[in-house]
mmCIF file of C-alpha atoms and ligand atoms in Angstrom:
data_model
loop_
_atom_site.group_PDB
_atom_site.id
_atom_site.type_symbol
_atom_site.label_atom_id
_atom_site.label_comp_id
_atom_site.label_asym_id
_atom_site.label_seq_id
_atom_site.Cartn_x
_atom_site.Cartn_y
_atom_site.Cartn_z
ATOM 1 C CA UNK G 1 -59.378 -58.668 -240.341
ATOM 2 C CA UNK G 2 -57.506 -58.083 -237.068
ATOM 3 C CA UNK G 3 -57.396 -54.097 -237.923
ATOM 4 C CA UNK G 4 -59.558 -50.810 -237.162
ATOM 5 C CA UNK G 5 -62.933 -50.209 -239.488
ATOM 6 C CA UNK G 6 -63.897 -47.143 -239.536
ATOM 7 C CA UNK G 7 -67.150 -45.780 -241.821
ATOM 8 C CA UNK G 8 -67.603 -42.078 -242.255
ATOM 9 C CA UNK G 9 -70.898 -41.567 -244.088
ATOM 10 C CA UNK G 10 -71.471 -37.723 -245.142
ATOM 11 C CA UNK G 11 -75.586 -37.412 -245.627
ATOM 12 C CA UNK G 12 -76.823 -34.427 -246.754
ATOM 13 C CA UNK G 13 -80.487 -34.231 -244.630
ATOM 14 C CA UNK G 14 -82.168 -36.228 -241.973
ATOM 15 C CA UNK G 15 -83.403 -38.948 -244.210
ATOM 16 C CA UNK G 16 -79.872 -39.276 -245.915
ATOM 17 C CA UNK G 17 -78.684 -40.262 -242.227
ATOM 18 C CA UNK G 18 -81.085 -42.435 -241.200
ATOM 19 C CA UNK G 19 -80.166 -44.518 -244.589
ATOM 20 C CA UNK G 20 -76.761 -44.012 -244.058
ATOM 21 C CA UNK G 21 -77.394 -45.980 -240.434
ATOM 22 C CA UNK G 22 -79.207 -48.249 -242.235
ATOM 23 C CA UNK G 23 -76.257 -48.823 -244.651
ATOM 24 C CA UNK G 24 -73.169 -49.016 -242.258
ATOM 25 C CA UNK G 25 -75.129 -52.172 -241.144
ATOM 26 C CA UNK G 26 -75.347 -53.604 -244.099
ATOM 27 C CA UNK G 27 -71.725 -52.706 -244.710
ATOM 28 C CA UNK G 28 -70.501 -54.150 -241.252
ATOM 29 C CA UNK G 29 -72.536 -57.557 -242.214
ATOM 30 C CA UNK G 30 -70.811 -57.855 -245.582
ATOM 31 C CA UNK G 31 -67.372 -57.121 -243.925
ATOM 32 C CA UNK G 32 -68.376 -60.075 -241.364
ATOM 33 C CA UNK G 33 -69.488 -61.906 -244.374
ATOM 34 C CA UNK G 34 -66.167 -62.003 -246.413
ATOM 35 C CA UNK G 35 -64.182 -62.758 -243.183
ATOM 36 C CA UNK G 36 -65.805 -65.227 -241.516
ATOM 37 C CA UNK G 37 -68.035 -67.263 -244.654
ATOM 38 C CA UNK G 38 -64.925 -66.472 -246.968
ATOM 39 C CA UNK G 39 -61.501 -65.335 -246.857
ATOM 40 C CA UNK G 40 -60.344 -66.399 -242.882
ATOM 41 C CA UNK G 41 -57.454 -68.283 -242.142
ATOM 42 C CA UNK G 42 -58.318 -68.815 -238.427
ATOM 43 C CA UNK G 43 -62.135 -68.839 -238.519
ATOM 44 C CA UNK G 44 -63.328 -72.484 -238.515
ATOM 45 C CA UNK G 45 -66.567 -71.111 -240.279
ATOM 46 C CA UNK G 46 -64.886 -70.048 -243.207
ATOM 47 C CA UNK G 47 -64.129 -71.435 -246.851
ATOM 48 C CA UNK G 48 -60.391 -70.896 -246.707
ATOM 49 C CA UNK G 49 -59.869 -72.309 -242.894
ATOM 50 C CA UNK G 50 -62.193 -75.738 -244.589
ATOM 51 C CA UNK G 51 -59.579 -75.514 -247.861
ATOM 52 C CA UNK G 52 -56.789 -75.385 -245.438
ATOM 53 C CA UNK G 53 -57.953 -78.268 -242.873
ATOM 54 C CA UNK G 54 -58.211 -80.534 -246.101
ATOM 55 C CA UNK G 55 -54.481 -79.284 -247.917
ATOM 56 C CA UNK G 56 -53.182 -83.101 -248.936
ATOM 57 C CA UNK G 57 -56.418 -84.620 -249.854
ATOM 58 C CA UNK G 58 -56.925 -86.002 -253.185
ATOM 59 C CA UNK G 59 -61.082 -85.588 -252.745
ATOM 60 C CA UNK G 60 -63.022 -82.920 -254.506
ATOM 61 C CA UNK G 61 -63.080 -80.004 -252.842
ATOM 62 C CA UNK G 62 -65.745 -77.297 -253.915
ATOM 63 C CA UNK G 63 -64.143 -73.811 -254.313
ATOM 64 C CA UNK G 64 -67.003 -71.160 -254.529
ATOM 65 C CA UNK G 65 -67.113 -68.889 -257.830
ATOM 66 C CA UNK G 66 -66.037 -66.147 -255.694
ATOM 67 C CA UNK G 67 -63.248 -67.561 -254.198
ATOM 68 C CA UNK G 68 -62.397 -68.886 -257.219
ATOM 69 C CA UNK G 69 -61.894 -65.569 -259.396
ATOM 70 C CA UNK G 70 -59.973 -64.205 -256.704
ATOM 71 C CA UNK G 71 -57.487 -66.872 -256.512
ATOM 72 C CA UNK G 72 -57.147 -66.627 -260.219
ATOM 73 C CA UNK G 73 -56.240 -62.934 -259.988
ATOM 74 C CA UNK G 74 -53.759 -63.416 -256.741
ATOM 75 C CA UNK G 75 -52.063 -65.974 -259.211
ATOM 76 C CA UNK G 76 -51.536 -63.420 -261.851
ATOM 77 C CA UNK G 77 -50.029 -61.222 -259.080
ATOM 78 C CA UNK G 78 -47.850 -63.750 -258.241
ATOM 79 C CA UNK G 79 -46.442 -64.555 -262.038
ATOM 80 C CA UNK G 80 -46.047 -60.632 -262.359
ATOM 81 C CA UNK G 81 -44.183 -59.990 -259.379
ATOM 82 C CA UNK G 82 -41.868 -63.300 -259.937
ATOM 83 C CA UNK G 83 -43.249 -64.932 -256.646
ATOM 84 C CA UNK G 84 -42.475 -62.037 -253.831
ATOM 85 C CA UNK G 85 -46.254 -61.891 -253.678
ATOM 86 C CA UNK G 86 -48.180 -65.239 -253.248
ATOM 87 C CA UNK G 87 -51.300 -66.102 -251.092
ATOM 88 C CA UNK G 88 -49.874 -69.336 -250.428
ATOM 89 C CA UNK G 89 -47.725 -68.676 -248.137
ATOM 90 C CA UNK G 90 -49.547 -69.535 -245.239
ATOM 91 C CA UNK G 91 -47.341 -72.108 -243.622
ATOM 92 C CA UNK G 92 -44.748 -69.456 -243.440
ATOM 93 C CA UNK G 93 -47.060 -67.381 -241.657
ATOM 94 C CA UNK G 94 -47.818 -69.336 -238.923
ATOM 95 C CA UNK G 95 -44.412 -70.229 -238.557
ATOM 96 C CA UNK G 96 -43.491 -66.519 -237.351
ATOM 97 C CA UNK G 97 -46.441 -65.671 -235.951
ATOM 98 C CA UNK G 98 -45.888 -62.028 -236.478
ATOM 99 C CA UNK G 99 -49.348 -60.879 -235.797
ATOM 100 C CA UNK G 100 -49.735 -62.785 -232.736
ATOM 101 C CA UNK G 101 -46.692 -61.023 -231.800
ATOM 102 C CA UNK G 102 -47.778 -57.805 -232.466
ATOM 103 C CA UNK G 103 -50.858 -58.619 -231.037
ATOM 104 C CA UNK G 104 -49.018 -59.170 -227.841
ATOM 105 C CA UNK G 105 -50.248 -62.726 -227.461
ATOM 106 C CA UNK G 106 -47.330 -64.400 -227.436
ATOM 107 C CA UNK G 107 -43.516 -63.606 -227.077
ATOM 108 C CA UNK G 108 -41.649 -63.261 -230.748
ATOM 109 C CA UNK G 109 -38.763 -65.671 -231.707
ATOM 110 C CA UNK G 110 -36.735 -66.204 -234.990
ATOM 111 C CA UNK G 111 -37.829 -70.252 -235.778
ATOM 112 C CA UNK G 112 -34.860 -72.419 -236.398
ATOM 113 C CA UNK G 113 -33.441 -72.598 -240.270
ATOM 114 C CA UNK G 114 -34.710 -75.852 -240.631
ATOM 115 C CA UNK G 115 -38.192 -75.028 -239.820
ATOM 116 C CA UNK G 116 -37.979 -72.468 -242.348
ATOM 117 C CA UNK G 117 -37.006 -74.064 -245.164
ATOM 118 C CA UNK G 118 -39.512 -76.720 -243.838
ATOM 119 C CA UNK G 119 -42.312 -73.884 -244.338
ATOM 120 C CA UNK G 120 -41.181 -72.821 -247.565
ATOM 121 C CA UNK G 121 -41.317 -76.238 -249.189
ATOM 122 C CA UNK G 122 -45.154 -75.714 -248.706
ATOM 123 C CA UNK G 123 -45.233 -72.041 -250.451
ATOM 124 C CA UNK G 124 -45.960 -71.818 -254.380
ATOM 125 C CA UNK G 125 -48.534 -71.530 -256.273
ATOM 126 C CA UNK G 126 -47.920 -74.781 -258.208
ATOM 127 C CA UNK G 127 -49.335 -76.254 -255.457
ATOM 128 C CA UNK G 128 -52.659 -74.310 -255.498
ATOM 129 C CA UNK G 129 -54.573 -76.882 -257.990
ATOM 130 C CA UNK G 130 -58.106 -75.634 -259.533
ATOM 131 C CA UNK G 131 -60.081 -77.812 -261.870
ATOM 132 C CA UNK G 132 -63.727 -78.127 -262.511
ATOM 133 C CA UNK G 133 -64.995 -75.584 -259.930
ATOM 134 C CA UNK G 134 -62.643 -77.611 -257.239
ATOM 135 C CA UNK G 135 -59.461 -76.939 -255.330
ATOM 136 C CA UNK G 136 -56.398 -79.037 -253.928
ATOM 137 C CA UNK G 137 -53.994 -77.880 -251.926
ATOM 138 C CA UNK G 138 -50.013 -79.534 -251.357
ATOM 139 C CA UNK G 139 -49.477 -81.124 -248.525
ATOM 140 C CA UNK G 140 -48.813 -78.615 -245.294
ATOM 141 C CA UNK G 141 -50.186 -75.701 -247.618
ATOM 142 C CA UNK G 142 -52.128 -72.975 -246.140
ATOM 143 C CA UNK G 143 -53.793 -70.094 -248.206
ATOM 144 C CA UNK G 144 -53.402 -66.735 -246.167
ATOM 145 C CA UNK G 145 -54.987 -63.538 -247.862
ATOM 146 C CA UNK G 146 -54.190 -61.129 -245.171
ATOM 147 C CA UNK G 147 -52.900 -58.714 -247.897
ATOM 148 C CA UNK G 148 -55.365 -58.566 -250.197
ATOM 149 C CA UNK G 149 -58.856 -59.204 -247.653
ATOM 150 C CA UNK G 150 -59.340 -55.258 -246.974
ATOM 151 C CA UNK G 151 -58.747 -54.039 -250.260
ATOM 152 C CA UNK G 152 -61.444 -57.079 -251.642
ATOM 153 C CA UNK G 153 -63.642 -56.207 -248.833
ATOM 154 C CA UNK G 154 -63.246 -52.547 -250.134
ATOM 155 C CA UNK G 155 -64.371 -53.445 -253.711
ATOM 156 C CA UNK G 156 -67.261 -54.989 -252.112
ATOM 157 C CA UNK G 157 -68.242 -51.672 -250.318
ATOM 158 C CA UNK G 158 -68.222 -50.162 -253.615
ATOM 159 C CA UNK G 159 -70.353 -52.628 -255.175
ATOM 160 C CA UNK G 160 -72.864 -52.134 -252.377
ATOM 161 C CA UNK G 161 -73.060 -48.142 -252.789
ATOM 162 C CA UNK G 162 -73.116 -48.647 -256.589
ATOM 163 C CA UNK G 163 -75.871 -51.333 -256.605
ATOM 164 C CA UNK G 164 -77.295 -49.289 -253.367
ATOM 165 C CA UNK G 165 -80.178 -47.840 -255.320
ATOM 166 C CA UNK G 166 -82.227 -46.512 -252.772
ATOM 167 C CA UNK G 167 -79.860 -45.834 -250.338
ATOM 168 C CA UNK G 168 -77.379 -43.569 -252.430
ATOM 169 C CA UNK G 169 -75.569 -41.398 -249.743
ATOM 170 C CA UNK G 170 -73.507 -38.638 -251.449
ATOM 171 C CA UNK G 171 -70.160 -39.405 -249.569
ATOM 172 C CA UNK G 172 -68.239 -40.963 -247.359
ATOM 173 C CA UNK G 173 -64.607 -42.443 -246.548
ATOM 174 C CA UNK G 174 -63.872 -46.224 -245.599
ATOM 175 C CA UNK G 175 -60.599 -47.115 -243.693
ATOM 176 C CA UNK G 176 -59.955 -50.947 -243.034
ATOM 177 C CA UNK G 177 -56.309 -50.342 -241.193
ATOM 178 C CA UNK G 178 -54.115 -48.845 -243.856
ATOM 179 C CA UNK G 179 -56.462 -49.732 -246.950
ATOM 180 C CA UNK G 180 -59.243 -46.674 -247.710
ATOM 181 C CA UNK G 181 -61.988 -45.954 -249.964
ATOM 182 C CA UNK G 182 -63.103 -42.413 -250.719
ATOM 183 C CA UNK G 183 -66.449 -42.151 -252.090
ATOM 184 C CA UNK G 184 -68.531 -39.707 -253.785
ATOM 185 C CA UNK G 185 -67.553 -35.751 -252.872
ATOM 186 C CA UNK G 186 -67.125 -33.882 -249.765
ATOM 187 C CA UNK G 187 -69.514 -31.943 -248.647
ATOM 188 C CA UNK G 188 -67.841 -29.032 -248.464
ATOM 189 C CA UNK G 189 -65.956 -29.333 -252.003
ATOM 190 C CA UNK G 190 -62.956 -30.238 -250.889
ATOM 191 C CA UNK G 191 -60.551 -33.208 -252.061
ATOM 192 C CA UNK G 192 -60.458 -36.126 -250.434
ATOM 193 C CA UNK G 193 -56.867 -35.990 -248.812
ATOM 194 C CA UNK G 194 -55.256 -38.996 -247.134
ATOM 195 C CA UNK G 195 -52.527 -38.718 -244.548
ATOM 196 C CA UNK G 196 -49.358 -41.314 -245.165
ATOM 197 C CA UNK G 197 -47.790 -42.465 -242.085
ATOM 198 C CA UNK G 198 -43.756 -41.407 -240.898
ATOM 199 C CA UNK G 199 -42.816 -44.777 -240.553
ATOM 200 C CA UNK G 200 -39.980 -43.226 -238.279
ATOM 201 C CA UNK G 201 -42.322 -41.488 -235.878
ATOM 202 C CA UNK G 202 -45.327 -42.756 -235.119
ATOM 203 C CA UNK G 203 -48.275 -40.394 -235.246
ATOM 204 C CA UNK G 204 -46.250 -38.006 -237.616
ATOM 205 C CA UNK G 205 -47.151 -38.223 -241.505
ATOM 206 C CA UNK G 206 -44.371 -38.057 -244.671
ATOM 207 C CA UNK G 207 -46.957 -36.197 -246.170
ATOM 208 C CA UNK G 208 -50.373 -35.633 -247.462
ATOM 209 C CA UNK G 209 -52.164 -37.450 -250.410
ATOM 210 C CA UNK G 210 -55.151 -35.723 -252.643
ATOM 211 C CA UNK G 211 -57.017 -39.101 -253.674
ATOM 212 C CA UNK G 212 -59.183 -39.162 -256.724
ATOM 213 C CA UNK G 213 -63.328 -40.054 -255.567
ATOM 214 C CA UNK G 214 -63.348 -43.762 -256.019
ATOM 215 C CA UNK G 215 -59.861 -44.756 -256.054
ATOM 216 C CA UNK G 216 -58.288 -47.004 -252.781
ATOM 217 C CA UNK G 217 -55.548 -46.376 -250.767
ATOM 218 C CA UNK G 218 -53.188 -48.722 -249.165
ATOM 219 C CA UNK G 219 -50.044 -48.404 -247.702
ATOM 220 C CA UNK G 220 -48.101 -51.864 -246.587
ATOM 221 C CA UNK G 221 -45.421 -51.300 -244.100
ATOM 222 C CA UNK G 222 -42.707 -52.519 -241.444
ATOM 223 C CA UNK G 223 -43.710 -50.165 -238.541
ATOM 224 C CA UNK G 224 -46.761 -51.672 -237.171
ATOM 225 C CA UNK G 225 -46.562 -55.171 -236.906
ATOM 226 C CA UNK G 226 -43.064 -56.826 -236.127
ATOM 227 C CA UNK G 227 -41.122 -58.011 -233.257
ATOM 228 C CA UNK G 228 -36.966 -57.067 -232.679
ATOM 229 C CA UNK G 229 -34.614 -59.196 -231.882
ATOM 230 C CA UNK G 230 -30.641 -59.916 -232.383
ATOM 231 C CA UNK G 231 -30.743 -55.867 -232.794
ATOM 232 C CA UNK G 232 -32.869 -56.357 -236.067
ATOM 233 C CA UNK G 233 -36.425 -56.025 -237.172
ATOM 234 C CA UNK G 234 -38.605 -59.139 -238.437
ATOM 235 C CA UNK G 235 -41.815 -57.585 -239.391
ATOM 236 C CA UNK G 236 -45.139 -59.188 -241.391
ATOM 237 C CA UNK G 237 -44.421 -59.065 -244.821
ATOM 238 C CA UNK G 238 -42.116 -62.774 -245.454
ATOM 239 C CA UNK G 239 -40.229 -63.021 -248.861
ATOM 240 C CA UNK G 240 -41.739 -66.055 -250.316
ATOM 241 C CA UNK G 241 -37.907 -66.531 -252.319
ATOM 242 C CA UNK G 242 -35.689 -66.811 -248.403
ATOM 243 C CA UNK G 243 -38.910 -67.625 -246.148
ATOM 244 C CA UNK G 244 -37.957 -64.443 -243.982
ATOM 245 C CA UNK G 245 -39.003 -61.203 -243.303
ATOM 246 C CA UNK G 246 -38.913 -59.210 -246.571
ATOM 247 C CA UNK G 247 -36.047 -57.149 -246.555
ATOM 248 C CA UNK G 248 -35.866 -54.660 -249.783
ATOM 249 C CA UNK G 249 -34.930 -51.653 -248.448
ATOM 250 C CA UNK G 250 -38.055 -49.789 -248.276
ATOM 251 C CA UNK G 251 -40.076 -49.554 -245.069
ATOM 252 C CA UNK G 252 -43.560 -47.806 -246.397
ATOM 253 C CA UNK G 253 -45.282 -48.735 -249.580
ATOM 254 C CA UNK G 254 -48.240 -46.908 -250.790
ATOM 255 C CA UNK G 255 -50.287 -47.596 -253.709
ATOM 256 C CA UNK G 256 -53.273 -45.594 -255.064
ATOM 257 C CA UNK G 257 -55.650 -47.799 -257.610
ATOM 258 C CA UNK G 258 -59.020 -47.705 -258.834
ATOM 259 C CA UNK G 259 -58.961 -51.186 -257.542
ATOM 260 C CA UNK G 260 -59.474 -52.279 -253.941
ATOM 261 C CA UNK G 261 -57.638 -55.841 -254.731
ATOM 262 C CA UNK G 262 -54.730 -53.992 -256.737
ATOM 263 C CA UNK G 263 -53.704 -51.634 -254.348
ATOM 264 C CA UNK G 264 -53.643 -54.133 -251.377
ATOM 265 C CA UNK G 265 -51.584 -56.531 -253.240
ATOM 266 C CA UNK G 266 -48.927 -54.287 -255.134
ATOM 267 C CA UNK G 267 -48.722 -52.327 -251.531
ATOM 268 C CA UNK G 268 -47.039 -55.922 -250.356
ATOM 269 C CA UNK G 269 -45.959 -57.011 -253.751
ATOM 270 C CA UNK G 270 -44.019 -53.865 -253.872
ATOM 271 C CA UNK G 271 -42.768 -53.787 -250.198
ATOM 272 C CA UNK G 272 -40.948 -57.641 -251.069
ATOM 273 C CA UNK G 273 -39.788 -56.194 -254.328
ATOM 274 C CA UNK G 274 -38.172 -53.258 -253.126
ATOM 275 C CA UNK G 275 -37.712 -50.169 -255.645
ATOM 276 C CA UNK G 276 -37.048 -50.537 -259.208
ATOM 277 C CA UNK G 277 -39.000 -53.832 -259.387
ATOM 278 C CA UNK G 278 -41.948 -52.703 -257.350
ATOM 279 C CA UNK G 279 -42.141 -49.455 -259.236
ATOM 280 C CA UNK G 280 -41.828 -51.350 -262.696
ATOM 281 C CA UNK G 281 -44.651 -53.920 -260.973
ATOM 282 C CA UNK G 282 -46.998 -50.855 -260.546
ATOM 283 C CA UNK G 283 -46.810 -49.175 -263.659
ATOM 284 C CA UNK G 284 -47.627 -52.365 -264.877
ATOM 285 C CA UNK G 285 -51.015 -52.239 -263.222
ATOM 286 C CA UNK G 286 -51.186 -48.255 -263.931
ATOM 287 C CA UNK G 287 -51.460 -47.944 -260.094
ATOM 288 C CA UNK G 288 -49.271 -44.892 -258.632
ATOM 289 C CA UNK G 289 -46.998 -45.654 -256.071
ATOM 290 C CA UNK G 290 -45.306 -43.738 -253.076
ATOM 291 C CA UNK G 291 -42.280 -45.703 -251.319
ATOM 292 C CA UNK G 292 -40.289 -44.792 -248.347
ATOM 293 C CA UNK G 293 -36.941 -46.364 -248.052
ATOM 294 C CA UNK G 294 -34.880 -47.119 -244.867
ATOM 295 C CA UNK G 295 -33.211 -44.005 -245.118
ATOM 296 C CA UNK G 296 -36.257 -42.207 -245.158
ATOM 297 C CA UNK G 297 -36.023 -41.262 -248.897
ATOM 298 C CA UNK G 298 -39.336 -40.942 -250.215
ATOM 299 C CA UNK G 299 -40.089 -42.328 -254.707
ATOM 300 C CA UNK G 300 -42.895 -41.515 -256.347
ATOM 301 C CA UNK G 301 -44.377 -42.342 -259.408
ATOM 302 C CA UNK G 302 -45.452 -39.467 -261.637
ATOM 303 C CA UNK G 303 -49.234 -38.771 -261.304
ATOM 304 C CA UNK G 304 -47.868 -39.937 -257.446
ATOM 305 C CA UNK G 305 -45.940 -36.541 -257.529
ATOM 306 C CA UNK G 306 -49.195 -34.277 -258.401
ATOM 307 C CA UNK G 307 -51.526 -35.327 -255.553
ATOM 308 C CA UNK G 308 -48.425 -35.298 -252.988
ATOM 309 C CA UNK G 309 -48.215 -33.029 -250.490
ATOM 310 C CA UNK G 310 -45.325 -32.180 -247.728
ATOM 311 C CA UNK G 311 -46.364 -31.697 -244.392
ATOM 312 C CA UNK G 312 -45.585 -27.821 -245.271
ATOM 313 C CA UNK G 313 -48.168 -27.853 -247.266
ATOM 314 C CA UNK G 314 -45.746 -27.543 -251.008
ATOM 315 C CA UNK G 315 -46.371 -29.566 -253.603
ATOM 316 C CA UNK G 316 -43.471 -31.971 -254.165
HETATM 317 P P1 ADP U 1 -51.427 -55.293 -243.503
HETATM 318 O O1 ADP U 1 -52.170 -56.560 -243.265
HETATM 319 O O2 ADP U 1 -50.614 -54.861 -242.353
HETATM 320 O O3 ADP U 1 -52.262 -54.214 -244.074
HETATM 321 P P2 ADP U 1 -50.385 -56.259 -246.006
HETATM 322 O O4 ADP U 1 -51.568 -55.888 -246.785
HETATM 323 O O5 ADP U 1 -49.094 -55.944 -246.653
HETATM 324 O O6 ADP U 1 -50.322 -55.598 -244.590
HETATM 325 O O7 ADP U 1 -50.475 -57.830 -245.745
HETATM 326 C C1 ADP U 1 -49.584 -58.507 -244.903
HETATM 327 C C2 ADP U 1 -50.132 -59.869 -244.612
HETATM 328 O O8 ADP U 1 -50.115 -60.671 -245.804
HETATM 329 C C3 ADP U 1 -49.304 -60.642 -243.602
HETATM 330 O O9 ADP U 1 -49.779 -60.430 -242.293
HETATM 331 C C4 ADP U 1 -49.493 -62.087 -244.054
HETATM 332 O O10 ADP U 1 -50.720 -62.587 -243.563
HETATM 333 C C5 ADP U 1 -49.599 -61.962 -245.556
HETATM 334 N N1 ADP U 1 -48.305 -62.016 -246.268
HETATM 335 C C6 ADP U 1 -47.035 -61.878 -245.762
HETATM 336 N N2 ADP U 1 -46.114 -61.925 -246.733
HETATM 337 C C7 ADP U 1 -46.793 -62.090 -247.909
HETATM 338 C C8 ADP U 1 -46.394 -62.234 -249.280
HETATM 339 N N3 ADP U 1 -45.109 -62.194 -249.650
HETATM 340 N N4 ADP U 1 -47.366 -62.409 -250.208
HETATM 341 C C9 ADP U 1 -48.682 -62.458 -249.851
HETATM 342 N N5 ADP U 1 -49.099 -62.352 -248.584
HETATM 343 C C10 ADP U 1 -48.185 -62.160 -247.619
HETATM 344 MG MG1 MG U 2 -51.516 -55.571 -248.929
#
């Protein structure tokens, strides 16, 4: 997922932690399993790479159930947020190679118009054909879920600690980069509280959020993974509509949800929409929503506004 896992399992005794070892394997294996069996773009192993490699072919291709459903839901995304948010945009990614950038493999450049426009022609989900438990994909298409895989592979953790049975540990957090899970209750009664990044300073926070047990956290942004040049920023998240960094006005998008998948997607959905329509987008979903704009101007929803807290401490 080309980001930081980190597990925190709270057990209460000795036996509690020896199941909670037991556990983060299992955990680690499933988070192996939905990258490199499922959702990868650039593991040859996995479904999506094979759906890629075959985009143009009119043969049956077999799309697994799973894969299936959440294609189906990433295409409702993209109807509801008019296209800013669309898994399909692939060819656009690997066009800018932002991550590799960022990743300090390679040098970052701004690709010619042409090849742009090129790159968009192959973006839609009109292309994305399923039928009969099969896929086909345009021409040059390339399915990319890099912002949806942690929140999915977050649903999945839950499933495992709800269908855990005998190994039901009372508590613990899981961070996959900026998408979290908090489980079950601290030990010490405490909320849960989740720091949101100063997208203007790294290692400072905008504030503090109290986060329901079982709810996920994500926060999309245009401070971590980008590359300057011609005195401007081109970061990750690409506006389906121009084929170009998405440029909205906000620079931090948080999005608390019961869902894993929901908050990952409207935290990018959002960040291409900019304000009104990504807050109108979340309310649709009944997700709550924190943005920071460029001017540092932080928008919250409502029940946002209740679990917020200023670095000071006040309730805002
Ligand atoms: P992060 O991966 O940093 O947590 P996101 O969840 O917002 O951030 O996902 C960004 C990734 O999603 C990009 O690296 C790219 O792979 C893909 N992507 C970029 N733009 C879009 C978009 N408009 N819709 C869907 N996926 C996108
Ligand atoms: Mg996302």
């Amino acid at each position: 997922m080309g980001t930081v896992v980190s597990l925190t399992i709270y057990p209460k005794d000795e036996q509690e932690a020896q199941e909670a070892k037991a556990l983060e394997q299992r955990i680690l294996e499933e988070l192996w399993h939905l990258e490199r069996d499922c959702l990868s773009r650039k593991a040859d192993s996995s479904e999506v790479y094979n759906i890629n490699q075959h985009a143009g072919d009119l043969g049956e291709m077999p799309v697994s159930e799973e894969l299936g459903k959440i294609l189906e839901e990433c295409r409702q995304m993209t109807e509801d947020s008019d296209g800013a948010f669309d898994v399909s945009i692939g060819a656009l990614v690997t066009l800018w190679k932002i991550d590799e950038v960022a990743a300090g493999e390679i040098q970052g450049s701004v690709p010619s118009r042409a090849a742009v426009e090129n790159a968009r022609s192959c973006v839609g989900m009109d292309g994305v054909i399923l039928e009969n438990g099969c896929i086909r994909l345009k021409e040059g298409m390339m399915l990319d879920f890099g912002s949806v895989g942690k929140g999915i592979a977050l649903d999945h953790v839950e499933k495992m600690l709800r269908d855990g049975g005998d190994t039901a540990v009372p508590a613990g957090v899981f961070a996959l980069g900026g998408s979290i899970y908090v489980y079950g209750n601290k030990p010490d009664g405490t909320p849960w509280r989740v720091a949101v990044k100063d997208p203007f300073s790294s290692g400072g926070n905008v504030g503090v959020l109290e986060v329901p047990a079982g709810f996920k956290v994500s926060t999309s942004g245009d401070y971590e993974r980008f590359f300057e040049a011609d005195g401007r920023r081109y970061s990750h998240i690409l506006d389906p509509a121009t084929g170009y960094p998405a440029d909205s006005g906000l620079c931090s998008v948080t999005i608390l949800s019961e869902s894993g998948f929901l908050s990952d997607a409207l935290s990018t959905a959002c960040y291409v929409l900019g304000k009104e329509k990504g807050s109108a987008l979340a309310e649709k979903y009944h997700a709550e929503y924190l943005f920071v704009d460029e001017n540092g101007e932080i928008f919250m929803s409502n029940g946002m506004k209740s679990r917020y807290f200023s670095e000071n401490g006040v309730g805002n």
